[in-house]
Short mmCIF file of C-alpha atoms in Angstrom, two decimals:
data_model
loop_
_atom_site.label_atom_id
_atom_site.label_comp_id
_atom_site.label_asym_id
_atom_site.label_seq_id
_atom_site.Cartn_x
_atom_site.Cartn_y
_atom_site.Cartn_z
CA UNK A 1 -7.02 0.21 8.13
CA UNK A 2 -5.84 -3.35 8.70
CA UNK A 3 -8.24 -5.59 10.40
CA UNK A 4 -6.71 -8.08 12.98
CA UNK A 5 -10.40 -9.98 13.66
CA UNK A 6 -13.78 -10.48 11.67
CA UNK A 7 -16.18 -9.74 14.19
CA UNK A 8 -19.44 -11.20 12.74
CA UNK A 9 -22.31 -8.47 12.28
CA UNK A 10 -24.98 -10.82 14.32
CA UNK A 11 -22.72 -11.01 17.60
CA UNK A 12 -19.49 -10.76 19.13
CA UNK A 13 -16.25 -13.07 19.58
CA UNK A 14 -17.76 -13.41 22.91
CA UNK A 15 -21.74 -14.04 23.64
CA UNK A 16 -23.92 -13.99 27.06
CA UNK A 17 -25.63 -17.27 27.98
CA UNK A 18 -29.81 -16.36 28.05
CA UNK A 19 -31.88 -19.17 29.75
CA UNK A 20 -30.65 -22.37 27.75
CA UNK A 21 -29.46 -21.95 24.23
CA UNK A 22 -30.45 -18.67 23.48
CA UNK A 23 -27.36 -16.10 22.54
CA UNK A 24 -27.67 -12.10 22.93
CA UNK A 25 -24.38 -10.24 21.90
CA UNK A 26 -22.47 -7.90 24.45
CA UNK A 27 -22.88 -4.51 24.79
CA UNK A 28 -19.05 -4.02 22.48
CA UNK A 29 -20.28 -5.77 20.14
CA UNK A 30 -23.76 -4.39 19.89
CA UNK A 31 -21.41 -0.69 19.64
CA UNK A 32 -19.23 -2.26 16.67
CA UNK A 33 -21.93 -3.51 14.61
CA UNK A 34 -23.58 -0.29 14.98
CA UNK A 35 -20.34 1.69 13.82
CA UNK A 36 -19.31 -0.67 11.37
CA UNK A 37 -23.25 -0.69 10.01
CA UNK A 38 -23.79 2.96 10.26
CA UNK A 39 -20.42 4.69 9.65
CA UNK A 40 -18.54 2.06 6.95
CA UNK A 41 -16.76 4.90 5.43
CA UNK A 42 -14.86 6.05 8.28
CA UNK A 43 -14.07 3.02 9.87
CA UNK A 44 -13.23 0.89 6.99
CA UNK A 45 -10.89 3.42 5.21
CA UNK A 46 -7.65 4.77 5.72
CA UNK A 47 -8.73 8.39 5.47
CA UNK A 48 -5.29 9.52 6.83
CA UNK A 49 -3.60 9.06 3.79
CA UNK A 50 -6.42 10.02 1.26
CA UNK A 51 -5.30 6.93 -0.70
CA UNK A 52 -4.64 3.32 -0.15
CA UNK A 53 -1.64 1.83 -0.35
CA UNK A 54 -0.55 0.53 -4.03
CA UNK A 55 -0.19 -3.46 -4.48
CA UNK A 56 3.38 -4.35 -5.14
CA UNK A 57 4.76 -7.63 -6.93
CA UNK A 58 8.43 -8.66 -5.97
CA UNK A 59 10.33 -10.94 -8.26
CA UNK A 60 13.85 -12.16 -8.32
CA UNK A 61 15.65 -13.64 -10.77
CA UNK A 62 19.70 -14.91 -11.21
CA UNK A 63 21.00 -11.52 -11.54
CA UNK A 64 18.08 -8.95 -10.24
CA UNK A 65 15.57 -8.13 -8.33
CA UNK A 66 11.85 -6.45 -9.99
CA UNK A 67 9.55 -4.14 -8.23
CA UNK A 68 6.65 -3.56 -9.84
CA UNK A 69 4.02 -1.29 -8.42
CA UNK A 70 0.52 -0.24 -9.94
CA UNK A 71 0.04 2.91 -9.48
CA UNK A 72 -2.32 4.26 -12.59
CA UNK A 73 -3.20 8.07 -12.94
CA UNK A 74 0.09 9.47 -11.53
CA UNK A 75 2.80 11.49 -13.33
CA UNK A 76 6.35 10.40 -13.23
CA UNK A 77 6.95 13.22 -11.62
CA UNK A 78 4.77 12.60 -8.57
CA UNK A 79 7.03 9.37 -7.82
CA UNK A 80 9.82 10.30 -4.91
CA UNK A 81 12.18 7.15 -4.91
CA UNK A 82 14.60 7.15 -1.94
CA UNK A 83 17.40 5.09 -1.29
CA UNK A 84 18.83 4.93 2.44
CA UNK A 85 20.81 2.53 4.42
CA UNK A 86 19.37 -0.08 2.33
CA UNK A 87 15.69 1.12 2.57
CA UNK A 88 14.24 2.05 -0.44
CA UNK A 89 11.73 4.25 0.05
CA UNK A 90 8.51 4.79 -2.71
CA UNK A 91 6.56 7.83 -1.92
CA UNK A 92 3.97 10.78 -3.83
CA UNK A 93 2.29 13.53 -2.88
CA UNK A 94 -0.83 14.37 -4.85
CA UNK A 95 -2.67 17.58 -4.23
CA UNK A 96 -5.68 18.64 -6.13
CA UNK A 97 -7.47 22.06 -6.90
CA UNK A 98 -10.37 22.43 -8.50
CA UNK A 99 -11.81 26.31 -9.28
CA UNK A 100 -15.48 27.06 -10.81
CA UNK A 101 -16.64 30.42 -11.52
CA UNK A 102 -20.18 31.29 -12.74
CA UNK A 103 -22.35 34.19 -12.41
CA UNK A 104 -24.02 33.00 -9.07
CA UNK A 105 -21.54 31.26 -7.36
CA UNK A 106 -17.78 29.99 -7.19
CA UNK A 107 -16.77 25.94 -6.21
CA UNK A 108 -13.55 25.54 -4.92
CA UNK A 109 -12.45 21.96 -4.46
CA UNK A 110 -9.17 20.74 -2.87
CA UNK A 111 -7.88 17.51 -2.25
CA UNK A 112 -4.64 15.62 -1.14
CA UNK A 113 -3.64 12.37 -1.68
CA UNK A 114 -0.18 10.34 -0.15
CA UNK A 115 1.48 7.14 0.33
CA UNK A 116 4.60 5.50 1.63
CA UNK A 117 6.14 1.92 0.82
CA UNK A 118 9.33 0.77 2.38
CA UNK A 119 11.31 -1.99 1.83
CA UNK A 120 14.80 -3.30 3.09
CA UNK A 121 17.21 -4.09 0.91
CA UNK A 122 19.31 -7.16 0.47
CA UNK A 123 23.16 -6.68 0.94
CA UNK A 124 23.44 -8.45 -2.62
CA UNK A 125 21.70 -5.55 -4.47
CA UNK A 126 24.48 -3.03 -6.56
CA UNK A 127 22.77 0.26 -5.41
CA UNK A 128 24.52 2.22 -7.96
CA UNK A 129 22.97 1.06 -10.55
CA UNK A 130 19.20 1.28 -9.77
CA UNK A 131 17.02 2.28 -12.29
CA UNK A 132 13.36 3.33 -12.72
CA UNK A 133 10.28 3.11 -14.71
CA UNK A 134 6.63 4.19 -14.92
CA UNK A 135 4.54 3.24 -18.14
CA UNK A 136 0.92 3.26 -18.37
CA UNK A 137 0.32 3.14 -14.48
CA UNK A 138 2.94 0.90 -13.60
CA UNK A 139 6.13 2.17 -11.41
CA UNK A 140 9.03 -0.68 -11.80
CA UNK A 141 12.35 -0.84 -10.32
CA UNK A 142 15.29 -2.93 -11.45
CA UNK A 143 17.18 -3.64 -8.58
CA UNK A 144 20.54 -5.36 -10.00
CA UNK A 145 22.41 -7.70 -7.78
CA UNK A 146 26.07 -7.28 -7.41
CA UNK A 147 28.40 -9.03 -9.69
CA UNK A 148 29.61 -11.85 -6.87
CA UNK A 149 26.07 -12.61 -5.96
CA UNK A 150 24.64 -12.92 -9.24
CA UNK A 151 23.70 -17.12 -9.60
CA UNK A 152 26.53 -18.83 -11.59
CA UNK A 153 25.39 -21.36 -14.14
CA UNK A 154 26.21 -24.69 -13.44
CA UNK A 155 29.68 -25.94 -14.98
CA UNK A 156 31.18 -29.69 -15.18
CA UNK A 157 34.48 -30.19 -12.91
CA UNK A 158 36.91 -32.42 -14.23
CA UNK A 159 39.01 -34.98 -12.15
CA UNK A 160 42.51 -34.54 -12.87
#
């Protein structure tokens, strides 16, 4: 869950004037430090997805472009790597079951896990020839740039 504003825990981002200096919070912000105190887990996670969204690091060079996501305990085949209207689209679904049997009892345990990254595409990027790693937790993407805007090496002009 992005946060727009640290509220501080002793107060709000506004305060009530008490007889001279003294400060009391508001009643909102007496309510969000008591969520934020009491229920961290809920509030400060993005439990929709069941898992955050990966860090990615975007480098260009004269002829390409590198995406390189971390993204450690995944299969290659949990990846689902899109590519439409110039959005590439990064995606896995994850789900999880767990069975136990013993004499006195049986645990089930279930769980599912997603994300989504999206990125637009620069006209300059030869989307037929996009390729696609994943070694030891690491997705990467070579995004080649097309032939005419590929960065030329400098070159001496004679005057003739």
């Amino acid at each position: 869950m992005s946060t727009l504003v640290n509220v501080p825990k002793n107060g709000g981002l506004t305060r009530t004037r008490n007889n001279g200096s003294d400060y009391l919070p508001t009643w909102s912000s007496w309510i969000d430090d008591l969520l934020n105190r009491d229920l961290p887990s809920v509030f400060s996670q993005n439990f929709n997805t069941g898992m955050s969204l990966p860090k990615v690091n975007i480098k260009e060079t004269a002829d390409a472009y590198a995406v390189e996501m971390a993204v450690p305990g995944l299969k290659k085949s949990d990846f689902q790597i899109d590519l439409d209207n110039q959005v590439l689209s990064i995606s896995t679904e994850v789900e999880e079951q767990n069975e136990v049997k013993e004499e006195n009892y049986t645990r089930r345990e279930f769980g599912y896990s997603s994300f989504k990254r999206s990125f637009t595409l620069p006209e300059t990027v030869d989307d037929g020839n996009i390729k696609a790693t994943y070694n030891e937790g690491i997705l990467s993407i070579h995004l080649p740039k097309k032939e005419e805007a590929k960065q030329k090496p400098p070159r001496n002009i004679k005057i003739s």
